[in-house]
XYZ file of C-alpha atoms in Angstrom:
417
model
C 0.000 0.000 0.000
C 1.374 3.410 -0.973
C 1.765 6.264 1.502
C -1.155 8.126 -0.046
C -3.399 5.078 0.171
C -2.310 4.485 3.750
C -3.144 8.053 4.739
C -6.532 7.805 3.021
C -7.275 4.570 4.840
C -6.905 6.179 8.258
C -8.609 9.478 7.407
C -11.253 10.428 9.945
C -14.225 11.304 7.737
C -15.855 13.022 10.713
C -12.812 15.216 11.465
C -13.406 15.054 15.217
C -10.056 16.662 16.033
C -9.587 19.049 13.103
C -11.369 21.407 10.744
C -13.295 19.840 7.869
C -11.246 20.390 4.673
C -12.736 21.437 1.338
C -12.905 17.859 0.067
C -15.051 16.902 3.061
C -17.680 19.586 2.469
C -21.227 18.879 1.235
C -23.755 20.734 -0.919
C -26.831 22.688 0.118
C -29.351 19.862 -0.510
C -27.476 17.368 1.656
C -26.977 19.932 4.414
C -30.657 20.864 4.293
C -31.715 17.230 4.679
C -29.327 16.657 7.593
C -30.452 19.790 9.426
C -34.140 19.164 8.739
C -33.831 15.617 10.044
C -32.114 16.977 13.147
C -35.178 19.095 13.979
C -37.641 16.204 13.620
C -37.739 15.861 17.391
C -40.748 14.097 18.892
C -40.453 15.975 22.198
C -41.175 19.183 20.252
C -44.666 17.798 19.705
C -45.176 18.039 23.470
C -44.605 21.761 23.113
C -47.128 21.819 20.272
C -49.656 20.358 22.704
C -48.900 23.081 25.281
C -49.256 25.773 22.618
C -52.614 24.400 21.420
C -53.854 24.199 24.999
C -52.837 27.767 25.820
C -53.308 29.759 22.591
C -55.914 30.320 19.907
C -54.938 29.751 16.277
C -53.575 33.251 15.678
C -51.640 33.178 18.941
C -50.233 29.787 17.929
C -49.001 31.173 14.611
C -47.614 34.280 16.321
C -45.674 32.169 18.833
C -44.260 30.013 16.016
C -43.093 33.053 14.075
C -41.617 34.906 17.062
C -39.950 31.889 18.658
C -38.808 30.562 15.286
C -37.214 33.917 14.424
C -35.240 34.037 17.681
C -34.179 30.404 17.389
C -33.280 30.987 13.738
C -30.978 33.912 14.568
C -29.245 31.934 17.329
C -28.757 28.711 15.364
C -28.081 30.572 12.113
C -25.123 32.368 13.693
C -23.806 29.087 15.065
C -24.357 27.469 11.670
C -22.393 30.227 9.973
C -19.480 29.991 12.415
C -19.354 26.203 12.133
C -19.347 26.288 8.325
C -16.920 29.199 8.086
C -14.322 27.596 10.343
C -15.041 23.913 9.648
C -14.811 23.321 13.404
C -17.130 21.289 15.621
C -18.801 22.803 18.661
C -16.114 21.317 20.904
C -13.220 22.636 18.806
C -14.845 26.060 18.719
C -15.160 25.853 22.505
C -11.429 25.201 22.771
C -10.866 28.607 21.140
C -13.348 30.585 23.242
C -13.222 28.697 26.559
C -9.653 27.352 26.328
C -8.492 23.768 25.807
C -9.460 22.717 29.328
C -12.203 25.284 29.749
C -13.986 23.608 26.820
C -14.627 20.584 29.031
C -17.557 22.388 30.646
C -19.405 22.903 27.356
C -18.512 19.406 26.114
C -19.800 17.853 29.332
C -23.035 19.836 29.174
C -23.803 18.961 25.561
C -22.867 15.294 26.051
C -24.990 14.963 29.174
C -28.093 16.541 27.648
C -27.788 14.750 24.309
C -27.308 11.316 25.910
C -30.353 12.117 28.046
C -32.526 13.060 25.089
C -31.236 10.032 23.166
C -32.466 7.770 25.969
C -35.791 9.566 26.207
C -36.236 9.239 22.444
C -35.723 5.466 22.524
C -38.354 5.114 25.249
C -40.729 7.390 23.307
C -40.594 4.782 20.556
C -40.512 1.555 22.597
C -43.206 2.275 25.188
C -46.139 3.151 22.874
C -45.250 0.423 20.365
C -45.054 -2.231 23.101
C -48.337 -0.944 24.487
C -50.122 -1.123 21.125
C -48.634 -4.400 19.884
C -48.399 -6.525 23.027
C -50.549 -4.880 25.659
C -47.720 -3.107 27.419
C -45.521 -6.187 27.847
C -42.337 -5.248 29.727
C -40.399 -7.904 27.841
C -41.475 -6.445 24.509
C -40.602 -2.987 25.782
C -37.075 -4.077 26.730
C -36.557 -5.816 23.383
C -37.716 -2.729 21.471
C -35.459 -0.495 23.572
C -32.449 -2.673 22.762
C -33.239 -2.937 19.039
C -33.868 0.811 18.701
C -30.767 1.639 20.747
C -28.541 -0.588 18.621
C -29.857 0.789 15.318
C -29.625 4.432 16.334
C -26.203 3.998 17.919
C -24.957 2.287 14.758
C -25.937 5.202 12.508
C -24.192 7.669 14.844
C -21.145 5.371 15.062
C -20.620 5.379 11.295
C -20.743 9.159 11.287
C -21.843 11.843 8.875
C -22.306 9.484 5.913
C -24.744 7.333 7.861
C -26.558 10.388 9.224
C -26.951 11.633 5.660
C -28.458 8.347 4.432
C -30.939 8.194 7.323
C -31.960 11.820 6.706
C -32.554 11.263 2.982
C -34.827 8.312 3.777
C -36.627 9.635 6.831
C -37.179 13.330 6.125
C -39.476 13.004 3.076
C -41.431 10.110 4.611
C -42.037 11.817 7.958
C -42.885 15.168 6.374
C -45.296 13.768 3.783
C -47.005 11.052 5.842
C -47.242 13.225 8.947
C -48.693 16.149 7.004
C -51.265 13.915 5.271
C -52.383 12.528 8.641
C -52.574 16.043 10.098
C -54.749 17.276 7.227
C -57.012 14.203 7.501
C -57.462 14.865 11.217
C -58.303 18.538 10.688
C -60.867 17.634 8.023
C -62.559 15.206 10.409
C -62.782 17.808 13.157
C -65.765 20.061 13.789
C -65.545 23.445 12.125
C -62.438 25.148 10.803
C -58.962 24.809 12.269
C -59.515 28.215 13.895
C -62.655 26.902 15.619
C -60.854 23.769 16.798
C -58.051 25.788 18.376
C -60.527 28.133 20.073
C -62.130 25.288 22.026
C -59.064 24.677 24.177
C -57.229 28.020 24.144
C -56.180 29.158 27.619
C -54.186 31.977 29.131
C -50.735 31.483 27.538
C -49.320 34.690 26.024
C -47.601 34.869 22.652
C -44.336 35.780 24.424
C -44.754 32.760 26.679
C -45.466 30.605 23.642
C -42.418 31.987 21.841
C -40.335 31.058 24.873
C -41.626 27.485 24.655
C -40.880 27.368 20.920
C -37.313 28.510 21.428
C -36.710 26.413 24.517
C -37.908 23.237 22.842
C -34.809 22.908 20.667
C -32.301 25.474 21.851
C -30.143 22.829 23.546
C -29.937 20.716 20.401
C -29.464 23.876 18.346
C -26.313 24.675 20.295
C -24.714 21.640 18.644
C -25.413 23.092 15.167
C -21.697 23.570 14.289
C -21.180 19.794 14.581
C -23.131 19.459 11.336
C -22.820 22.768 9.481
C -19.001 22.458 9.523
C -19.562 20.135 6.559
C -21.295 22.905 4.547
C -19.453 24.364 1.552
C -19.606 27.930 2.896
C -20.747 30.015 5.817
C -23.699 31.228 3.751
C -24.843 27.663 3.029
C -24.429 26.720 6.687
C -26.491 29.673 7.904
C -29.270 29.449 5.299
C -29.819 25.700 5.568
C -29.898 25.943 9.355
C -32.412 28.796 9.535
C -34.752 27.375 6.888
C -34.544 23.777 8.085
C -34.991 24.670 11.746
C -38.024 26.835 11.030
C -39.708 24.261 8.783
C -38.829 21.237 10.912
C -39.737 22.735 14.272
C -42.944 24.298 12.952
C -43.994 20.947 11.510
C -43.403 19.216 14.856
C -45.384 21.870 16.731
C -48.246 21.540 14.262
C -48.215 17.751 14.627
C -48.417 18.072 18.406
C -51.090 20.769 18.307
C -53.325 18.839 15.907
C -52.866 15.696 17.972
C -54.050 17.583 21.039
C -57.129 19.176 19.500
C -58.042 15.981 17.602
C -57.425 13.165 20.118
C -56.151 14.897 23.270
C -52.643 13.509 22.695
C -49.260 15.060 21.997
C -47.878 13.039 19.091
C -48.827 12.469 15.456
C -48.603 8.766 16.369
C -51.839 9.177 18.375
C -53.546 10.793 15.404
C -52.516 8.002 13.048
C -53.831 5.385 15.444
C -57.210 7.128 15.487
C -57.140 7.156 11.683
C -56.407 3.379 11.660
C -52.941 3.902 10.191
C -51.044 1.773 12.725
C -48.137 0.545 10.596
C -47.616 3.965 9.037
C -47.702 5.387 12.568
C -44.941 2.998 13.669
C -42.844 3.950 10.630
C -43.273 7.696 11.151
C -42.635 7.504 14.895
C -39.488 5.412 14.452
C -37.981 7.487 11.663
C -38.899 10.753 13.361
C -37.051 9.785 16.527
C -34.148 8.193 14.657
C -33.236 11.340 12.722
C -32.761 13.300 15.942
C -31.356 10.534 18.108
C -28.412 9.697 15.871
C -27.532 13.395 15.650
C -27.763 13.706 19.438
C -25.494 10.709 19.991
C -23.046 11.984 17.370
C -22.756 15.271 19.311
C -22.367 13.416 22.603
C -19.550 11.335 21.107
C -17.713 14.439 19.921
C -18.087 16.035 23.342
C -16.744 13.024 25.226
C -13.909 12.661 22.714
C -12.854 16.219 23.553
C -12.954 15.617 27.318
C -11.222 12.236 27.399
C -8.957 12.765 24.361
C -10.251 9.629 22.681
C -11.548 8.882 19.187
C -15.177 9.686 18.472
C -16.411 6.183 17.620
C -15.765 4.488 20.975
C -17.244 7.516 22.737
C -20.390 7.171 20.606
C -20.652 3.506 21.614
C -20.294 4.335 25.304
C -22.885 7.111 24.981
C -25.258 4.768 23.170
C -24.912 2.060 25.803
C -25.583 4.538 28.623
C -28.560 6.109 26.873
C -30.079 2.764 25.880
C -29.606 1.181 29.305
C -31.158 4.136 31.123
C -33.778 5.036 28.500
C -36.968 4.020 30.307
C -35.747 5.503 33.587
C -34.807 8.721 31.781
C -38.243 8.878 30.178
C -40.114 8.639 33.473
C -37.745 10.520 35.767
C -35.482 12.873 33.874
C -37.497 14.946 31.393
C -37.985 17.804 33.862
C -34.248 17.865 34.604
C -33.427 17.839 30.912
C -35.707 20.828 30.392
C -33.805 22.665 33.138
C -30.531 21.766 31.453
C -31.871 23.152 28.159
C -31.488 26.599 29.709
C -27.797 26.013 30.436
C -26.672 25.557 26.833
C -27.658 28.872 25.143
C -24.967 30.731 27.166
C -22.430 28.333 25.654
C -23.655 29.017 22.131
C -23.575 32.799 22.400
C -20.008 32.691 23.718
C -18.962 30.491 20.784
C -20.428 33.077 18.395
C -18.862 36.059 20.188
C -15.513 34.277 20.441
C -15.397 33.907 16.660
C -16.540 37.404 15.695
C -14.330 39.123 18.287
C -11.192 37.097 17.483
C -11.444 35.942 13.875
C -7.688 35.950 13.478
C -7.391 33.164 16.071
C -9.527 30.862 13.931
C -7.317 31.022 10.864
C -5.775 27.745 9.725
C -2.399 27.122 11.332
C -2.919 29.491 14.272
C -2.042 27.623 17.477
C -4.467 27.815 20.376
C -2.544 28.631 23.579
C -5.521 29.441 25.800
C -6.036 26.916 28.619
C -9.038 28.350 30.483
C -10.947 31.569 29.856
C -12.475 32.094 33.274
C -14.759 34.876 32.069
C -16.297 32.498 29.512
C -16.740 29.822 32.176
C -18.262 32.358 34.576
C -20.582 33.548 31.797
C -21.963 30.052 31.298
C -22.466 29.460 35.029
C -24.108 32.831 35.693
C -26.136 32.643 32.486
C -27.437 29.191 33.409
C -28.423 30.347 36.885
C -30.264 33.407 35.570
C -32.009 31.383 32.838
C -33.331 28.897 35.386
C -34.165 31.314 38.209
C -35.444 34.535 36.607
C -39.083 34.125 35.568
C -39.388 37.344 33.568
C -38.974 37.246 29.772
C -37.605 34.270 27.841
C -35.227 32.058 29.819
C -32.849 31.298 26.957
C -32.420 34.952 26.031
C -31.877 35.952 29.666
C -29.108 33.369 29.971
C -27.462 34.436 26.731
C -27.553 38.114 27.685
C -25.783 37.485 30.995
C -23.203 35.197 29.392
C -22.515 37.707 26.626
C -21.942 40.544 29.090
C -19.555 38.422 31.168
C -17.588 37.348 28.103
C -17.330 40.827 26.589
C -16.155 42.288 29.905
C -13.585 39.510 30.089
C -12.206 40.305 26.636
C -11.899 43.973 27.572
C -10.023 43.049 30.757
C -7.722 40.653 28.885
C -6.889 43.352 26.322
C -5.611 45.640 29.061
C -3.209 43.038 30.429
């Protein structure tokens, strides 16, 4: 084997420890499919249920637009930075938080993504076991293991596998889910506006926008892990904003229609009512898969940064933990995961500020000598506390504002040294 062939044989196609080179970049269609699949998150349907319960139709649309715009700006900036530099979230964190300071952001993203991975598996296994075999615990365990193995495998094989899953799942989930949603609306009494009005409560549009943003802001913080494969910063930003708005809005609509049609929170419930059981199983499985493999991929990158190991074994470890604890996570950990969602936006805003304030440090060949940026670390801690404690406004924005102020002050202090 020649030297060139040997080097090619050991090339890490996921570039866990380096920037993605030009030959590893992908076009706008592929990036759009990957990012859209990432947003097909079943837990977002729970938020759709809350929105339908608390808002009328116009309030629902207003909350989608307002929350989607804020989330789009946040993830779009991260998408741009990831694509422009070719660096993963963890490698970007090494620049803004320092090589060892980055451990805090890597630990946070790994912890939350393993948690949501486990919850996702249970969201598939529990209802399927209930419908097929009367809630058999044995069937539930078998389904958990099978789903965990399949989803871990796609994350293990990296970006190529994620791309294949997205190309298969995204069109099927979008088309079949939308058809079921339209069928449900047509079978309801009155117009969609009338159906929303029956259950609308006291939730404000600002409150709804906060729910919209909070539903996927933690996952959105990992955006650079995927947009670093985009051909340009423009492609990374555009595909992220468009895909996140379409994907999240679709999930919220699925959840809202499920609530007003059958009192549930998932398009799976709607399909069961429409006697579409096997299609429901397909849509539920693919919907969860597209997010779960992305979540595990991000967790693997985060653990690889902390423990200085290769990504693949870290993905396996993450998958084993998430699969083993999935049912427990589903019943006991969702509230904690929602709290942790508020801790990640401060990380994301610091990654963005770090790039735009110090672009020269992100140039190829520039050595990173920073070990710990204590102002960045303090920004994340204070931002997380404020996001979880302060009840006024939108939690994610409150946390980002505090983190940004801390980081900017830190850069001003460091300049004077």
